Tab-separated table of C-alpha atoms in Angstrom:
chain	number	residue	atom	x	y	z
K	1	MET	CA	11.501	-35.485	-11.394
K	2	SER	CA	10.798	-39.250	-11.348
K	3	ARG	CA	7.321	-40.716	-11.080
K	4	GLY	CA	6.081	-40.824	-7.534
K	5	SER	CA	8.592	-38.306	-6.223
K	6	PHE	CA	7.936	-34.969	-4.533
K	7	VAL	CA	10.250	-32.368	-3.006
K	8	PHE	CA	9.306	-30.210	-0.034
K	9	THR	CA	10.913	-26.757	-0.088
K	10	PRO	CA	12.450	-25.439	3.151
K	11	THR	CA	9.819	-22.724	3.301
K	12	ALA	CA	7.001	-25.260	3.002
K	13	LEU	CA	8.403	-27.128	5.975
K	14	ARG	CA	8.765	-23.843	7.839
K	15	SER	CA	5.021	-23.306	7.541
K	16	LEU	CA	4.451	-26.279	9.864
K	17	GLN	CA	6.287	-24.659	12.769
K	18	LEU	CA	4.604	-22.689	15.536
K	19	ASP	CA	6.124	-19.221	15.906
K	20	GLU	CA	5.552	-16.079	17.867
K	21	ASP	CA	2.884	-14.819	15.506
K	22	MET	CA	0.839	-17.960	15.975
K	23	LEU	CA	0.873	-17.322	19.707
K	24	GLU	CA	-0.267	-13.759	19.106
K	25	ARG	CA	-3.085	-15.068	16.935
K	26	HIS	CA	-4.364	-17.192	19.824
K	27	LYS	CA	-4.175	-14.215	22.172
K	28	TYR	CA	-6.209	-12.005	19.877
K	29	ARG	CA	-8.740	-14.711	19.135
K	30	LYS	CA	-9.569	-14.871	22.848
K	31	GLN	CA	-10.794	-11.306	22.541
K	32	LEU	CA	-13.134	-12.222	19.714
K	33	SER	CA	-15.646	-14.324	21.605
K	34	SER	CA	-18.246	-14.025	18.899
K	35	HIS	CA	-16.003	-15.930	16.489
K	36	HIS	CA	-14.987	-18.772	18.804
K	37	PHE	CA	-17.667	-21.339	18.112
K	38	ASN	CA	-17.813	-20.830	14.342
K	39	GLY	CA	-14.020	-20.880	14.080
K	40	TYR	CA	-13.804	-24.098	16.062
K	41	MET	CA	-16.395	-25.880	13.925
K	42	LEU	CA	-14.801	-24.718	10.659
K	43	LYS	CA	-11.341	-25.911	11.656
K	44	LYS	CA	-12.715	-29.196	13.024
K	45	GLU	CA	-14.416	-29.867	9.703
K	46	ALA	CA	-11.200	-29.040	7.844
K	47	ARG	CA	-9.146	-31.366	10.075
K	48	ASP	CA	-11.594	-34.214	9.650
K	49	ARG	CA	-11.480	-33.864	5.872
K	50	ALA	CA	-7.694	-33.645	5.923
K	51	LEU	CA	-7.418	-36.873	7.930
K	52	LEU	CA	-9.769	-38.646	5.527
K	53	ARG	CA	-7.822	-37.397	2.545
K	54	THR	CA	-4.376	-38.332	3.858
K	55	SER	CA	-5.559	-41.829	4.690
K	56	THR	CA	-6.465	-42.494	1.062
K	57	ALA	CA	-4.143	-40.208	-0.931
K	58	LEU	CA	-1.388	-41.664	-3.097
K	59	PRO	CA	2.063	-40.118	-3.499
K	60	PRO	CA	2.026	-37.448	-6.233
K	61	ALA	CA	3.239	-38.390	-9.692
K	62	VAL	CA	4.205	-36.250	-12.699
K	63	CYS	CA	1.568	-35.942	-15.431
K	64	HIS	CA	2.503	-35.146	-19.045
K	65	ASP	CA	-0.914	-35.926	-20.542
K	66	LEU	CA	-1.866	-32.921	-22.708
K	67	VAL	CA	-5.537	-33.947	-22.748
K	68	ILE	CA	-5.693	-33.645	-18.968
K	69	GLN	CA	-3.780	-30.379	-19.028
K	70	ASN	CA	-6.100	-28.926	-21.641
K	71	ALA	CA	-9.187	-29.867	-19.581
K	72	LEU	CA	-7.659	-28.237	-16.503
K	73	TYR	CA	-6.614	-24.996	-18.195
K	74	THR	CA	-10.003	-24.563	-19.902
K	75	GLY	CA	-12.123	-25.591	-16.916
K	76	ASP	CA	-13.895	-28.321	-18.882
K	77	LEU	CA	-15.857	-30.007	-16.100
K	78	GLU	CA	-17.400	-32.718	-18.324
K	79	ALA	CA	-13.990	-33.745	-19.615
K	80	MET	CA	-12.577	-33.817	-16.107
K	81	GLN	CA	-15.445	-36.004	-14.903
K	82	ARG	CA	-14.503	-38.494	-17.597
K	83	LEU	CA	-10.780	-38.211	-16.881
K	84	PHE	CA	-11.234	-38.483	-13.110
K	85	PRO	CA	-13.932	-41.086	-12.442
K	86	ARG	CA	-14.763	-42.213	-8.939
K	87	GLY	CA	-11.913	-44.135	-7.407
K	88	SER	CA	-9.232	-42.309	-9.416
K	89	THR	CA	-6.765	-39.806	-7.962
K	90	ALA	CA	-6.019	-36.217	-8.911
K	91	ASN	CA	-2.975	-36.064	-6.680
K	92	PHE	CA	-0.203	-35.390	-9.220
K	93	ILE	CA	2.194	-32.713	-10.462
K	94	ILE	CA	2.164	-31.036	-13.871
K	95	GLU	CA	5.170	-29.664	-15.719
K	96	PRO	CA	3.744	-27.167	-18.237
K	97	GLN	CA	5.387	-26.747	-21.603
K	98	GLY	CA	6.741	-23.358	-22.658
K	99	GLY	CA	7.248	-20.369	-20.392
K	100	ASP	CA	10.030	-17.779	-20.229
K	101	MET	CA	13.492	-18.485	-21.611
K	102	ARG	CA	16.485	-18.525	-19.274
K	103	TRP	CA	20.127	-19.644	-19.269
K	104	VAL	CA	20.678	-22.933	-17.447
K	105	ALA	CA	24.019	-24.535	-16.521
K	106	SER	CA	24.477	-28.131	-17.629
K	107	GLY	CA	26.523	-30.739	-15.768
K	108	ASP	CA	29.662	-30.286	-17.915
K	109	GLY	CA	29.882	-26.562	-17.195
K	110	LEU	CA	28.171	-25.391	-20.377
K	111	TRP	CA	25.198	-23.025	-20.439
K	112	SER	CA	22.151	-23.439	-22.637
K	113	LEU	CA	19.076	-21.294	-23.280
K	114	THR	CA	15.987	-23.239	-22.298
K	115	TYR	CA	12.427	-22.693	-21.217
K	116	GLU	CA	11.886	-22.002	-17.528
K	117	GLN	CA	9.593	-24.696	-16.211
K	118	GLU	CA	7.495	-24.069	-13.130
K	119	LEU	CA	5.853	-27.105	-11.615
K	120	THR	CA	2.187	-26.882	-10.728
K	121	THR	CA	-0.751	-29.102	-9.801
K	122	PRO	CA	-4.363	-29.464	-10.966
K	123	LEU	CA	-5.454	-27.627	-7.801
K	124	HIS	CA	-3.188	-24.686	-8.585
K	125	ILE	CA	-4.504	-24.395	-12.133
K	126	THR	CA	-8.190	-24.508	-11.228
K	127	ALA	CA	-7.822	-22.336	-8.095
K	128	ASP	CA	-5.889	-19.691	-10.005
K	129	ARG	CA	-8.554	-19.521	-12.725
K	130	GLY	CA	-11.560	-19.704	-10.421
K	131	PHE	CA	-12.923	-22.975	-11.772
K	132	THR	CA	-14.822	-23.797	-8.578
K	133	ASP	CA	-16.653	-26.906	-9.816
K	134	CYS	CA	-13.477	-28.387	-11.255
K	135	LEU	CA	-11.640	-27.628	-8.021
K	136	ARG	CA	-14.359	-29.383	-6.023
K	137	LEU	CA	-14.094	-32.459	-8.227
K	138	LEU	CA	-10.323	-32.619	-7.759
K	139	LEU	CA	-10.663	-32.327	-4.001
K	140	GLN	CA	-13.227	-35.133	-4.010
K	141	ARG	CA	-10.696	-37.244	-5.921
K	142	GLY	CA	-8.081	-36.802	-3.195
K	143	ALA	CA	-5.915	-33.955	-4.514
K	144	ASN	CA	-3.431	-32.842	-1.843
K	145	VAL	CA	-4.110	-29.206	-0.847
K	146	GLU	CA	-0.616	-28.789	0.639
K	147	LEU	CA	1.401	-29.584	-2.494
K	148	ALA	CA	3.585	-26.643	-3.495
K	149	PRO	CA	5.948	-27.837	-6.235
K	150	GLY	CA	6.300	-24.318	-7.654
K	151	GLY	CA	6.855	-22.703	-4.268
K	152	THR	CA	3.254	-21.668	-3.527
K	153	THR	CA	0.165	-23.578	-2.483
K	154	ALA	CA	-3.123	-23.618	-4.366
K	155	LEU	CA	-4.496	-21.434	-1.562
K	156	HIS	CA	-1.958	-18.727	-2.381
K	157	GLU	CA	-3.026	-18.882	-6.013
K	158	ALA	CA	-6.727	-18.563	-5.194
K	159	CYS	CA	-6.115	-15.583	-2.881
K	160	GLU	CA	-3.850	-13.786	-5.323
K	161	SER	CA	-6.417	-14.217	-8.112
K	162	CYS	CA	-9.310	-13.184	-5.828
K	163	HIS	CA	-11.485	-16.301	-5.991
K	164	PRO	CA	-13.181	-16.525	-2.568
K	165	GLU	CA	-15.228	-19.658	-3.318
K	166	CYS	CA	-12.050	-21.498	-4.257
K	167	VAL	CA	-10.419	-20.233	-1.071
K	168	LYS	CA	-13.340	-21.503	0.996
K	169	LEU	CA	-13.221	-24.906	-0.710
K	170	LEU	CA	-9.504	-25.342	-0.119
K	171	LEU	CA	-9.734	-24.286	3.514
K	172	SER	CA	-12.675	-26.586	4.183
K	173	HIS	CA	-10.589	-29.458	2.794
K	174	GLY	CA	-7.713	-28.791	5.178
K	175	ALA	CA	-5.559	-26.191	3.414
K	176	ASN	CA	-3.213	-24.457	5.857
K	177	ALA	CA	-4.318	-20.823	6.224
K	178	ASN	CA	-0.761	-19.988	7.377
K	179	ALA	CA	1.201	-21.879	4.715
K	180	VAL	CA	4.410	-20.053	3.784
K	181	SER	CA	5.367	-19.755	0.126
K	182	GLU	CA	8.866	-19.952	-1.276
K	183	ASP	CA	8.932	-16.142	-1.137
K	184	GLY	CA	8.067	-16.202	2.545
K	185	LEU	CA	4.454	-15.064	2.172
K	186	MET	CA	1.339	-16.382	3.875
K	187	PRO	CA	-1.999	-16.328	2.019
K	188	LEU	CA	-3.058	-13.096	3.765
K	189	HIS	CA	0.064	-11.417	2.392
K	190	VAL	CA	-1.072	-12.010	-1.194
K	191	CYS	CA	-4.502	-10.450	-0.630
K	192	THR	CA	-3.403	-7.231	-2.308
K	193	ASP	CA	-6.464	-6.360	-4.371
K	194	PRO	CA	-9.774	-4.847	-3.206
K	195	GLU	CA	-11.525	-7.886	-4.701
K	196	SER	CA	-9.650	-10.190	-2.314
K	197	LEU	CA	-11.619	-9.026	0.756
K	198	GLU	CA	-13.822	-12.138	0.892
K	199	CYS	CA	-10.716	-14.304	0.576
K	200	ALA	CA	-9.215	-12.550	3.598
K	201	LYS	CA	-12.421	-13.093	5.572
K	202	TYR	CA	-12.348	-16.843	4.923
K	203	LEU	CA	-8.669	-17.040	5.854
K	204	LEU	CA	-9.291	-15.348	9.191
K	205	GLN	CA	-12.292	-17.600	9.896
K	206	TYR	CA	-10.017	-20.593	9.412
K	207	GLY	CA	-7.330	-19.290	11.769
K	208	ALA	CA	-4.968	-17.207	9.643
K	209	ALA	CA	-2.415	-15.392	11.809
K	210	ILE	CA	-3.534	-11.763	11.854
K	211	ASN	CA	-0.006	-10.614	12.715
K	212	GLY	CA	1.874	-13.211	10.659
K	213	ARG	CA	5.154	-11.841	9.313
K	214	SER	CA	6.554	-12.254	5.807
K	215	LEU	CA	10.052	-13.750	5.875
K	216	GLU	CA	11.866	-11.141	3.791
K	217	GLU	CA	10.227	-7.781	4.565
K	218	ASP	CA	8.772	-8.771	7.969
K	219	ASP	CA	5.411	-7.341	6.868
K	220	THR	CA	2.120	-8.120	8.585
K	221	PRO	CA	-1.149	-8.324	6.627
K	222	LEU	CA	-1.911	-4.815	7.916
K	223	HIS	CA	1.278	-3.557	6.253
K	224	VAL	CA	0.084	-5.120	2.986
K	225	ALA	CA	-3.358	-3.522	3.329
K	226	GLY	CA	-1.818	-0.122	4.037
K	227	ARG	CA	0.681	-0.309	1.184
K	228	ASN	CA	-2.084	-1.206	-1.278
K	229	GLY	CA	-4.647	1.288	-0.014
K	230	LEU	CA	-7.150	-1.384	1.038
K	231	ALA	CA	-9.540	0.355	3.435
K	232	ASP	CA	-11.946	-2.592	3.809
K	233	HIS	CA	-9.080	-4.987	4.503
K	234	THR	CA	-7.653	-2.555	7.051
K	235	GLU	CA	-10.971	-2.331	8.867
K	236	LEU	CA	-11.302	-6.137	8.837
K	237	TYR	CA	-7.805	-6.737	10.206
K	238	LEU	CA	-8.263	-4.156	12.946
K	239	ARG	CA	-11.474	-5.892	14.021
K	240	TYR	CA	-9.500	-9.131	14.346
K	241	GLY	CA	-6.904	-7.441	16.564
K	242	ALA	CA	-4.120	-6.531	14.117
K	243	ALA	CA	-1.204	-4.766	15.820
K	244	VAL	CA	-1.366	-1.211	14.541
K	245	ASP	CA	2.209	-0.096	15.271
K	246	LYS	CA	4.366	-3.105	14.388
K	247	GLN	CA	7.436	-2.111	12.357
K	248	ASN	CA	8.863	-4.137	9.490
K	249	ASP	CA	12.523	-4.523	8.515
K	250	GLU	CA	12.601	-0.966	7.139
K	251	GLY	CA	11.050	0.472	10.279
K	252	LEU	CA	7.703	1.065	8.599
K	253	THR	CA	4.464	0.744	10.531
K	254	PRO	CA	1.259	0.142	8.538
K	255	LEU	CA	0.649	3.913	8.702
K	256	ASN	CA	4.129	4.669	7.355
K	257	ALA	CA	3.634	2.050	4.646
K	258	ALA	CA	0.353	3.623	3.524
K	259	CYS	CA	1.796	7.148	3.488
K	260	SER	CA	4.952	6.127	1.622
K	261	GLN	CA	3.239	4.335	-1.256
K	262	PRO	CA	3.162	6.392	-4.525
K	263	GLN	CA	-0.413	7.460	-5.188
K	264	GLU	CA	-2.161	8.435	-8.385
K	265	LEU	CA	-4.866	11.080	-8.310
K	266	HIS	CA	-7.706	8.544	-8.234
K	267	GLU	CA	-6.038	6.667	-5.355
K	268	LEU	CA	-5.683	9.576	-2.926
K	269	GLU	CA	-9.041	8.994	-1.262
K	270	ARG	CA	-8.349	5.283	-0.739
K	271	TYR	CA	-5.074	5.923	1.056
K	272	PHE	CA	-6.622	8.725	3.089
K	273	LYS	CA	-9.330	6.339	4.296
K	274	VAL	CA	-6.766	3.690	5.253
K	275	CYS	CA	-4.720	6.191	7.265
K	276	GLN	CA	-7.853	7.543	8.901
K	277	LEU	CA	-8.767	4.038	10.099
K	278	LEU	CA	-5.248	3.410	11.398
K	279	LEU	CA	-5.120	6.710	13.280
K	280	GLU	CA	-8.540	6.100	14.811
K	281	ALA	CA	-7.204	2.731	15.986
K	282	GLY	CA	-4.337	4.476	17.779
K	283	ALA	CA	-1.502	4.460	15.226
K	284	ASN	CA	1.480	6.587	16.253
K	285	VAL	CA	1.645	9.602	13.950
K	286	GLY	CA	5.296	10.248	14.799
K	287	THR	CA	6.940	6.870	14.143
K	288	LEU	CA	10.061	7.237	11.994
K	289	ASP	CA	11.396	4.610	9.601
K	290	GLN	CA	15.072	3.670	9.325
K	291	ASP	CA	15.738	6.822	7.279
K	292	LYS	CA	13.902	8.954	9.864
K	293	HIS	CA	11.012	9.631	7.507
K	294	SER	CA	7.760	10.335	9.326
K	295	PRO	CA	4.310	9.659	7.844
K	296	LEU	CA	4.106	13.421	7.194
K	297	HIS	CA	7.330	13.349	5.178
K	298	MET	CA	5.916	10.659	2.921
K	299	ALA	CA	2.426	12.145	2.628
K	300	CYS	CA	4.053	15.376	1.436
K	301	LYS	CA	6.238	13.515	-1.037
K	302	ASN	CA	3.167	11.775	-2.481
K	303	VAL	CA	1.151	15.035	-2.410
K	304	ASN	CA	-1.937	13.777	-0.605
K	305	ALA	CA	-3.347	17.060	0.726
K	306	ASP	CA	-6.232	15.544	2.698
K	307	LEU	CA	-3.844	13.121	4.363
K	308	VAL	CA	-1.421	15.919	5.259
K	309	ASP	CA	-4.284	17.843	6.876
K	310	LEU	CA	-5.247	14.725	8.836
K	311	LEU	CA	-1.702	14.030	10.052
K	312	LEU	CA	-1.198	17.640	11.131
K	313	ALA	CA	-4.512	17.629	12.991
K	314	LYS	CA	-3.398	14.425	14.787
K	315	GLY	CA	-0.203	16.091	16.019
K	316	ALA	CA	2.411	15.325	13.354
K	317	CYS	CA	5.561	17.414	13.828
K	318	VAL	CA	5.827	19.836	10.937
K	319	ASN	CA	9.583	20.321	11.240
K	320	ASP	CA	10.893	16.788	11.818
K	321	MET	CA	14.154	16.280	9.924
K	322	ASP	CA	15.110	13.058	8.157
K	323	TYR	CA	18.664	11.731	7.860
K	324	GLY	CA	19.211	14.043	4.900
K	325	GLY	CA	18.271	17.076	6.988
K	326	GLU	CA	15.046	17.647	5.078
K	327	ALA	CA	11.700	18.641	6.585
K	328	PRO	CA	8.266	17.873	5.081
K	329	MET	CA	8.371	21.279	3.303
K	330	HIS	CA	11.414	20.140	1.322
K	331	ASN	CA	9.587	16.977	0.251
K	332	ILE	CA	6.587	18.802	-1.174
K	333	LEU	CA	8.582	21.465	-2.993
K	334	LYS	CA	10.687	18.804	-4.759
K	335	VAL	CA	7.639	17.202	-6.396
K	336	VAL	CA	5.339	20.168	-7.134
K	337	CYS	CA	6.096	20.152	-10.858
K	338	TYR	CA	5.193	16.449	-11.131
K	339	LYS	CA	1.982	16.579	-9.099
K	340	ILE	CA	0.267	19.843	-10.011
K	341	SER	CA	-3.098	18.086	-10.363
K	342	HIS	CA	-2.794	16.946	-6.716
K	343	LYS	CA	-3.028	20.598	-5.564
K	344	PRO	CA	0.372	20.875	-3.847
K	345	GLU	CA	-0.437	24.470	-2.853
K	346	ARG	CA	-2.809	23.101	-0.213
K	347	ILE	CA	0.050	21.241	1.453
K	348	VAL	CA	2.451	24.208	1.371
K	349	ARG	CA	-0.280	26.387	2.879
K	350	ALA	CA	-1.079	23.852	5.633
K	351	LEU	CA	2.591	23.392	6.546
K	352	LEU	CA	3.149	27.141	6.813
K	353	ASN	CA	0.032	27.592	8.929
K	354	TYR	CA	1.319	24.908	11.302
K	355	GLY	CA	4.678	26.654	11.659
K	356	SER	CA	6.876	25.021	9.031
K	357	ILE	CA	10.354	26.349	8.394
K	358	ARG	CA	10.631	28.500	5.289
K	359	VAL	CA	12.953	28.247	2.316
K	360	TRP	CA	16.199	30.207	2.608
K	361	PRO	CA	15.561	33.428	0.596
K	362	GLY	CA	18.655	32.840	-1.531
K	363	ALA	CA	17.133	29.558	-2.775
K	364	LEU	CA	13.817	31.090	-3.860
K	365	PRO	CA	14.871	31.541	-7.535
K	366	MET	CA	15.662	27.800	-7.685
K	367	VAL	CA	12.313	26.961	-6.110
K	368	LEU	CA	10.603	29.280	-8.585
K	369	LYS	CA	12.310	27.497	-11.474
K	370	HIS	CA	11.044	24.069	-10.394
K	371	CYS	CA	7.599	25.086	-9.115
K	372	CYS	CA	6.585	27.844	-11.546
K	373	GLY	CA	3.985	25.583	-13.152
K	374	SER	CA	1.952	25.923	-9.936
K	375	PRO	CA	1.566	29.684	-9.360
K	376	ARG	CA	-0.642	29.065	-6.337
K	377	THR	CA	2.211	27.204	-4.662
K	378	ILE	CA	4.550	30.106	-5.414
K	379	GLU	CA	1.987	32.598	-4.109
K	380	VAL	CA	1.510	30.803	-0.790
K	381	LEU	CA	5.228	30.314	-0.336
K	382	LEU	CA	6.179	33.936	-1.041
K	383	ASN	CA	3.461	35.306	1.224
K	384	ALA	CA	5.423	33.915	4.166
K	385	TYR	CA	8.092	36.638	3.648
K	386	SER	CA	7.932	40.306	4.597
K	387	GLN	CA	10.084	41.351	1.647
K	388	LEU	CA	11.424	39.800	-1.541
K	389	LYS	CA	14.510	40.671	-3.502
K	390	VAL	CA	13.167	40.095	-7.011
K	391	THR	CA	15.933	40.184	-9.639
K	392	ASP	CA	16.442	39.234	-13.269
K	393	THR	CA	17.295	35.729	-12.051
K	394	TRP	CA	13.670	35.363	-10.965
K	395	VAL	CA	12.417	36.430	-14.391
K	396	GLU	CA	14.764	34.003	-16.142
K	397	ALA	CA	13.563	31.142	-13.910
K	398	VAL	CA	10.079	31.225	-15.477
K	399	PRO	CA	9.916	29.776	-19.032
K	400	PRO	CA	8.085	31.976	-21.582
K	401	GLU	CA	5.277	29.446	-22.061
K	402	VAL	CA	4.620	29.304	-18.308
K	403	PHE	CA	4.725	33.106	-18.055
K	404	LYS	CA	2.209	33.399	-20.883
K	405	LYS	CA	-0.133	30.870	-19.268
K	406	HIS	CA	-0.062	32.631	-15.884
K	407	GLN	CA	0.788	36.139	-17.036
K	408	GLU	CA	-1.272	38.097	-14.511
K	409	PHE	CA	0.297	36.345	-11.542
K	410	TYR	CA	3.896	36.609	-12.729
K	411	GLU	CA	3.506	40.247	-13.701
K	412	SER	CA	2.403	40.976	-10.131
K	413	LEU	CA	5.408	39.054	-8.810
K	414	PHE	CA	8.011	40.673	-11.035
K	415	SER	CA	6.625	44.138	-10.293
K	416	LEU	CA	7.890	43.707	-6.719
K	417	ALA	CA	11.376	44.344	-8.057
K	418	GLN	CA	10.539	48.052	-7.976
K	419	THR	CA	7.919	48.270	-5.191
K	420	PRO	CA	7.828	47.069	-1.553
K	421	ARG	CA	5.241	44.661	-0.200
K	422	SER	CA	1.898	46.270	0.602
K	423	LEU	CA	1.004	47.484	4.098
K	424	GLN	CA	-1.835	44.956	4.177
K	425	HIS	CA	0.583	42.084	3.573
K	426	LEU	CA	3.073	43.424	6.134
K	427	ALA	CA	0.322	43.524	8.750
K	428	ARG	CA	-0.553	39.899	7.934
K	429	TYR	CA	3.100	38.907	8.124
K	430	ARG	CA	3.513	40.603	11.490
K	431	LEU	CA	0.495	38.863	13.013
K	432	ARG	CA	1.532	35.458	11.672
K	433	SER	CA	5.047	35.952	13.056
K	434	PHE	CA	3.598	36.806	16.471
K	435	LEU	CA	1.493	33.632	16.520
K	436	GLU	CA	4.521	31.428	15.642
K	437	GLY	CA	2.911	28.193	14.475
K	438	ARG	CA	-0.364	28.734	16.286
K	439	VAL	CA	-1.977	30.337	13.245
K	440	HIS	CA	-4.144	27.291	12.546
K	441	LYS	CA	-5.497	27.345	16.109
K	442	VAL	CA	-5.857	31.056	16.819
K	443	VAL	CA	-7.052	32.607	13.563
K	444	PRO	CA	-10.286	30.542	13.233
K	445	LYS	CA	-11.253	31.722	16.756
K	446	LEU	CA	-10.768	35.439	16.046
K	447	ILE	CA	-13.892	37.599	15.812
K	448	LEU	CA	-13.168	38.697	12.276
K	449	PRO	CA	-14.974	38.520	8.935
K	450	THR	CA	-14.399	35.260	7.100
K	451	PHE	CA	-12.507	36.904	4.229
K	452	LEU	CA	-9.984	38.361	6.722
K	453	LYS	CA	-9.505	34.993	8.405
K	454	ASN	CA	-8.887	33.408	5.015
K	455	TYR	CA	-6.418	36.158	4.154
K	456	LEU	CA	-4.470	35.482	7.357
K	457	LEU	CA	-4.477	31.757	6.506
K	458	LEU	CA	-2.836	32.496	3.115
K	459	GLU	CA	-5.854	31.948	0.898
K	460	TYR	CA	-5.055	32.180	-2.813
K	461	ARG	CA	-5.746	35.439	-4.660
K	462	GLY	CA	-3.968	34.879	-7.947
K	463	TYR	CA	-1.398	37.641	-7.379
K	464	VAL	CA	1.105	38.887	-4.813
K	465	HIS	CA	1.230	42.386	-3.411
């Protein structure tokens, strides 16, 4: 790139256009009367600073000075004050040395292995690293907040790295809160970490489109918050009028996105809280994605028992079939062996109490083979049948080490090969069959001792009889 030159990417130009989501932003902002005056003053200040900056800014040049680069990357404010005295400009582009290697085609058709260079600016470097004082100095020296030589603005970098003070500085100096990166993302779309909450607040105060769509996935910020389990972000966006049931290119609503995201044990509560907020805001519990997966399908697949209970209580259909002909029960049984610590037995029990279809008896040995590591899951599942045809195939399905670990349970199961189910169990089975999916509603209301109610609701006993 020659000195004094600068290339705008198509996506950077696209950020200057008014679209449908900008109109929606104005509509929702009318409902937020308490934010009107502050929002107006903040944007007015930003516009005034932007006009002052553009009147004095020089076209960006390319800087190869390693002394300047070193001061920027280390956040050396004293060095930068010397390098950028009053009257100088910080409006230039940097081409860092090094980076990842990639094959590049030369003009004569040959390919060579060279370092991948990604252009950046002093604002990007300091915003990404949270060097607030250095960033302020650069802005005072006329650095252009809209430069995006690497495909993203400095505002994107500050949001992605969770530096709210840098975000506030950039916005107050005229940064576009709805700038679109080369990947089609607005700054709110890169607020994917719990620590980015303050960044999101500043963006919304400066007019970020609450329902702005990403160009590739068609995600809104609420989709991003749901997918990343960000309860505080979800609550914030809902307060600003985020559309709770918008679907992206895959047919996912924010609720579907939250339910479909793989969840580790320590993340279950976060995602439950997000879904709880969305449902309280009126999210549709039955929306299907393009593969006809419901939120319940995905919550079962990710083995979030509290979330499954919540979805069922909100009216989720327990026997919805996806394009593959699988119900939520299929989804949970396929992942039991991988998620034993998530207590999959709770989900199987809840689904059965809400009237879920059962496994075809001929497939029970296969289910036993894959789920034997969770005897409670097997117990709940088998207690939905009046009789079981236990054969040698069942015995062979349980590895010796698993049998030894849960010997008492599997001995009780295999003994059913020679004895029928107990009269007590048959009475339970008959009552549950009569209620036909109303078990969860009727049984808690019965005037019965608690231990009998729990027995009817398939409480675990550690054996089958």
